Amino acid sequence: QLQASGGGLVQAGGSLRLSCGYSGRATFSNYNMGWFRAAPGKEREFVAAISWGGSNRYYADSVKGRFTISRDNAQNTVSLQMNSLKPEDTAVYSCGADSGSITALDPSKYNYWGQGTLVTVSS
């Protein structure tokens, strides 16, 4: 139901834009959406989340000021604009959908996950 795309190889300081498309029976705007990442050998960690209507956005401290999450409920997509990328941003990035009433930052609260997309930042 969720399909992430947009990953790739980029030099430090560069930018990438990830997209996640939703296809399911439920209305996309029923879900809060989040981006998480898992670096090699590390657990999945929170990156950014956006409430169902787009009015509330949350970021991990490590990406604040560099990444921007947005959504288009008409197109059933959520995006992550990543600027000023650093080698430590290298990870598999996944999008998740959360049907809770409060936007969750904990991946265990998310109901659905898309396959990840690999982002590699070279120094």
Backbone as numpy.savetxt, mean C-alpha at the origin, in Angstrom:
# Nx Ny Nz CAx CAy CAz Cx Cy Cz
-9.01 -10.91 -5.61 -9.82 -9.70 -5.61 -8.97 -8.44 -5.61
-7.73 -8.55 -5.20 -6.82 -7.41 -5.20 -5.60 -7.74 -6.03
-5.20 -6.79 -6.86 -4.05 -7.01 -7.73 -3.15 -5.79 -7.67
-1.95 -5.99 -7.15 -0.99 -4.90 -7.04 -0.06 -4.90 -8.24
0.38 -3.72 -8.61 1.31 -3.58 -9.74 2.12 -2.30 -9.55
3.16 -2.17 -10.36 3.94 -0.95 -10.36 5.32 -1.06 -9.75
5.65 -2.22 -9.20 6.97 -2.39 -8.61 8.06 -2.43 -9.68
9.30 -2.39 -9.22 10.41 -2.44 -10.15 11.70 -2.05 -9.48
12.71 -1.84 -10.29 14.03 -1.45 -9.82 14.22 0.04 -10.05
14.65 0.73 -9.00 14.85 2.17 -9.09 16.07 2.56 -8.27
16.73 3.61 -8.68 17.89 4.09 -7.92 17.43 4.89 -6.70
18.27 4.92 -5.71 17.97 5.73 -4.52 17.68 7.17 -4.94
16.65 7.73 -4.33 16.23 9.07 -4.67 15.15 9.12 -5.73
14.90 7.99 -6.36 13.91 7.92 -7.42 12.51 7.74 -6.88
11.56 7.55 -7.81 10.15 7.44 -7.47 9.53 6.24 -8.17
8.51 5.71 -7.53 7.67 4.67 -8.12 6.24 4.93 -7.67
5.31 4.47 -8.48 3.90 4.55 -8.10 3.30 3.15 -8.18
2.83 2.68 -7.03 2.17 1.38 -6.96 0.66 1.57 -7.08
0.03 0.62 -7.73 -1.43 0.63 -7.83 -1.98 -0.72 -7.39
-3.18 -0.69 -6.87 -3.85 -1.91 -6.45 -5.30 -1.82 -6.93
-5.69 -2.77 -7.77 -7.04 -2.79 -8.29 -7.89 -3.80 -7.55
-9.13 -3.44 -7.32 -10.07 -4.31 -6.61 -11.14 -4.82 -7.57
-11.41 -6.10 -7.48 -12.51 -6.69 -8.24 -13.22 -7.67 -7.33
-14.38 -7.33 -6.90 -15.14 -8.18 -6.01 -16.59 -7.77 -6.00
-17.40 -8.56 -5.32 -18.83 -8.30 -5.28 -19.16 -7.10 -4.40
-18.46 -6.98 -3.30 -18.74 -5.87 -2.39 -18.26 -4.56 -2.99
-18.87 -3.49 -2.55 -18.49 -2.17 -3.03 -17.12 -1.79 -2.46
-16.24 -1.33 -3.33 -14.88 -1.00 -2.94 -14.86 0.02 -1.81
-15.75 0.96 -1.83 -15.77 2.01 -0.80 -16.24 1.49 0.55
-16.56 0.22 0.64 -16.86 -0.39 1.94 -15.59 -0.66 2.74
-14.45 -0.61 2.06 -13.20 -1.04 2.67 -12.24 0.11 2.93
-11.64 0.09 4.09 -10.41 0.84 4.30 -9.31 0.06 3.58
-8.32 0.76 3.09 -7.27 0.09 2.32 -5.90 0.41 2.91
-5.01 -0.55 2.80 -3.68 -0.35 3.35 -2.60 -0.93 2.46
-1.42 -0.37 2.62 -0.23 -0.91 1.98 0.72 -1.39 3.08
1.27 -2.56 2.87 2.22 -3.14 3.80 3.41 -3.63 2.99
4.51 -3.87 3.68 5.68 -4.38 2.97 6.42 -5.39 3.82
7.12 -6.27 3.14 7.92 -7.29 3.80 9.28 -7.32 3.14
10.29 -6.88 3.88 11.67 -6.95 3.39 12.17 -8.38 3.55
13.19 -8.75 2.79 13.72 -10.10 2.89 14.09 -10.47 4.32
13.56 -11.56 4.81 13.86 -12.03 6.14 13.16 -11.29 7.26
12.25 -10.38 6.91 11.56 -9.60 7.93 10.05 -9.81 7.84
9.37 -9.48 8.93 7.93 -9.60 8.95 7.27 -8.45 8.19
6.03 -8.69 7.81 5.26 -7.66 7.14 5.08 -6.46 8.08
5.24 -5.26 7.54 5.07 -4.06 8.35 4.14 -3.08 7.65
3.51 -2.28 8.45 2.59 -1.26 7.97 3.35 -0.16 7.24
2.79 0.29 6.11 3.36 1.40 5.36 2.41 2.60 5.36
1.18 2.38 4.88 0.21 3.47 4.78 -1.19 2.88 4.72
-2.17 3.66 5.16 -3.57 3.24 5.09 -4.44 4.44 4.82
-5.60 4.17 4.24 -6.55 5.23 3.91 -7.95 4.74 4.22
-8.75 5.61 4.80 -10.10 5.23 5.17 -10.97 5.05 3.93
-12.14 4.48 4.12 -13.00 4.11 3.00 -13.33 5.30 2.10
-13.52 6.47 2.70 -13.88 7.64 1.91 -12.70 8.48 1.49
-11.52 8.14 2.00 -10.32 8.87 1.62 -9.98 10.05 2.50
-10.79 10.31 3.52 -10.58 11.51 4.32 -9.49 11.34 5.37
-9.20 10.11 5.75 -8.17 9.85 6.77 -7.06 9.01 6.17
-5.84 9.46 6.39 -4.67 8.75 5.88 -3.67 8.58 7.02
-2.98 7.47 6.99 -2.03 7.14 8.04 -0.74 6.63 7.39
0.37 6.99 8.02 1.66 6.59 7.46 2.58 6.08 8.57
3.42 5.14 8.21 4.50 4.75 9.10 5.49 5.91 9.17
6.12 6.06 10.32 7.08 7.16 10.49 8.19 7.10 9.44
8.56 5.89 9.05 9.68 5.72 8.13 9.39 6.22 6.71
8.11 6.41 6.38 7.76 6.85 5.02 7.06 8.20 5.01
6.76 8.72 6.17 6.03 9.99 6.26 6.80 11.09 5.54
6.10 11.83 4.71 6.72 12.91 3.95 7.30 12.46 2.62
7.40 11.16 2.41 7.94 10.63 1.15 6.90 9.86 0.35
6.00 9.19 1.04 4.97 8.37 0.39 3.62 9.04 0.55
2.77 8.83 -0.45 1.40 9.35 -0.40 0.44 8.26 -0.85
-0.54 7.97 -0.02 -1.57 7.00 -0.38 -2.80 7.75 -0.87
-3.45 7.20 -1.87 -4.67 7.80 -2.40 -5.57 6.69 -2.93
-6.82 7.02 -3.15 -7.76 6.04 -3.69 -8.72 6.71 -4.64
-9.24 5.91 -5.55 -10.26 6.36 -6.50 -11.38 5.34 -6.43
-12.42 5.67 -5.71 -13.51 4.71 -5.51 -14.31 4.46 -6.79
-14.25 5.39 -7.71 -14.94 5.18 -8.98 -14.20 4.15 -9.83
-12.89 4.11 -9.68 -12.07 3.17 -10.45 -11.67 1.93 -9.65
-12.09 1.88 -8.39 -11.77 0.73 -7.53 -10.27 0.51 -7.41
-9.55 1.59 -7.19 -8.10 1.47 -7.06 -7.58 2.25 -5.86
-6.48 1.80 -5.35 -5.73 2.51 -4.32 -4.29 2.57 -4.79
-3.65 3.71 -4.59 -2.30 3.92 -5.10 -1.36 4.33 -3.98
-0.09 4.11 -4.23 0.95 4.54 -3.29 2.04 5.21 -4.11
2.13 6.52 -4.00 3.19 7.27 -4.66 4.39 7.30 -3.73
5.51 6.79 -4.21 6.71 6.67 -3.39 7.81 7.55 -3.99
8.20 8.55 -3.25 9.26 9.47 -3.69 10.46 9.36 -2.77
11.57 9.87 -3.23 12.81 9.87 -2.43 13.10 8.49 -1.87
13.02 7.51 -2.71 13.18 6.13 -2.26 14.58 5.87 -1.73
14.64 5.00 -0.75 15.90 4.64 -0.10 16.11 3.12 -0.23
17.35 2.67 -0.15 17.58 1.22 -0.23 16.79 0.45 0.81
16.56 1.04 1.97 15.80 0.34 3.01 14.31 0.24 2.71
13.87 0.85 1.63 12.48 0.68 1.19 12.31 -0.59 0.35
13.41 -1.25 0.05 13.34 -2.48 -0.73 12.52 -3.53 0.00
11.49 -4.04 -0.67 10.58 -5.00 -0.06 9.54 -5.43 -1.09
8.79 -6.45 -0.71 7.58 -6.81 -1.45 6.43 -6.03 -0.83
5.77 -5.24 -1.65 4.66 -4.40 -1.19 3.33 -5.07 -1.55
2.43 -5.11 -0.55 1.12 -5.73 -0.75 0.03 -4.77 -0.31
-1.10 -4.86 -0.98 -2.25 -4.06 -0.57 -3.26 -4.96 0.12
-3.97 -4.38 1.07 -4.97 -5.12 1.82 -6.25 -4.33 1.95
-7.34 -5.05 2.14 -8.65 -4.44 2.32 -9.18 -4.80 3.70
-9.66 -3.79 4.40 -10.13 -3.95 5.78 -11.57 -3.45 5.88
-12.48 -4.31 6.32 -13.89 -3.94 6.39 -14.28 -3.39 7.75
-13.32 -3.15 8.62 -13.63 -2.64 9.94 -14.10 -1.20 9.92
-14.66 -0.78 11.02 -15.19 0.57 11.11 -14.09 1.60 11.34
-12.95 1.14 11.82 -11.81 2.03 12.06 -10.65 1.55 11.19
-9.98 2.46 10.52 -8.85 2.09 9.65 -7.77 1.43 10.48
-7.43 0.22 10.10 -6.48 -0.57 10.88 -5.06 -0.39 10.37
-4.12 -0.42 11.29 -2.70 -0.39 10.94 -2.08 -1.76 11.17
-2.83 -2.66 11.76 -2.38 -4.00 12.06 -2.78 -4.92 10.91
-1.82 -5.57 10.26 -2.17 -6.41 9.11 -3.13 -7.54 9.44
-3.16 -7.97 10.69 -4.06 -9.07 11.06 -5.53 -8.66 10.99
-5.79 -7.36 10.92 -7.17 -6.88 10.83 -7.69 -6.87 9.40
-6.83 -7.10 8.45 -7.23 -6.99 7.05 -7.84 -8.30 6.56
-8.93 -8.16 5.79 -9.69 -9.32 5.35 -9.15 -9.93 4.06
-8.67 -9.09 3.18 -8.24 -9.55 1.87 -6.88 -8.97 1.54
-6.13 -9.77 0.78 -4.79 -9.35 0.38 -4.61 -9.62 -1.10
-3.84 -8.73 -1.75 -3.43 -8.99 -3.12 -2.04 -9.57 -3.12
-1.65 -10.13 -4.26 -0.28 -10.60 -4.37 0.64 -9.39 -4.35
1.83 -9.56 -3.85 2.73 -8.44 -3.70 3.43 -8.06 -4.99
4.02 -6.88 -4.95 4.85 -6.41 -6.06 6.19 -5.98 -5.48
7.25 -6.40 -6.13 8.59 -6.19 -5.59 9.12 -4.82 -5.96
9.60 -4.12 -4.95 10.27 -2.83 -5.14 11.72 -3.00 -4.69
12.64 -2.70 -5.58 14.06 -2.80 -5.28 14.69 -1.43 -5.50
15.33 -0.91 -4.46 15.97 0.40 -4.54 17.47 0.19 -4.42
18.18 0.56 -5.45 19.63 0.38 -5.46 20.32 1.64 -4.95
21.45 1.43 -4.32 22.19 2.57 -3.74 23.15 3.17 -4.76
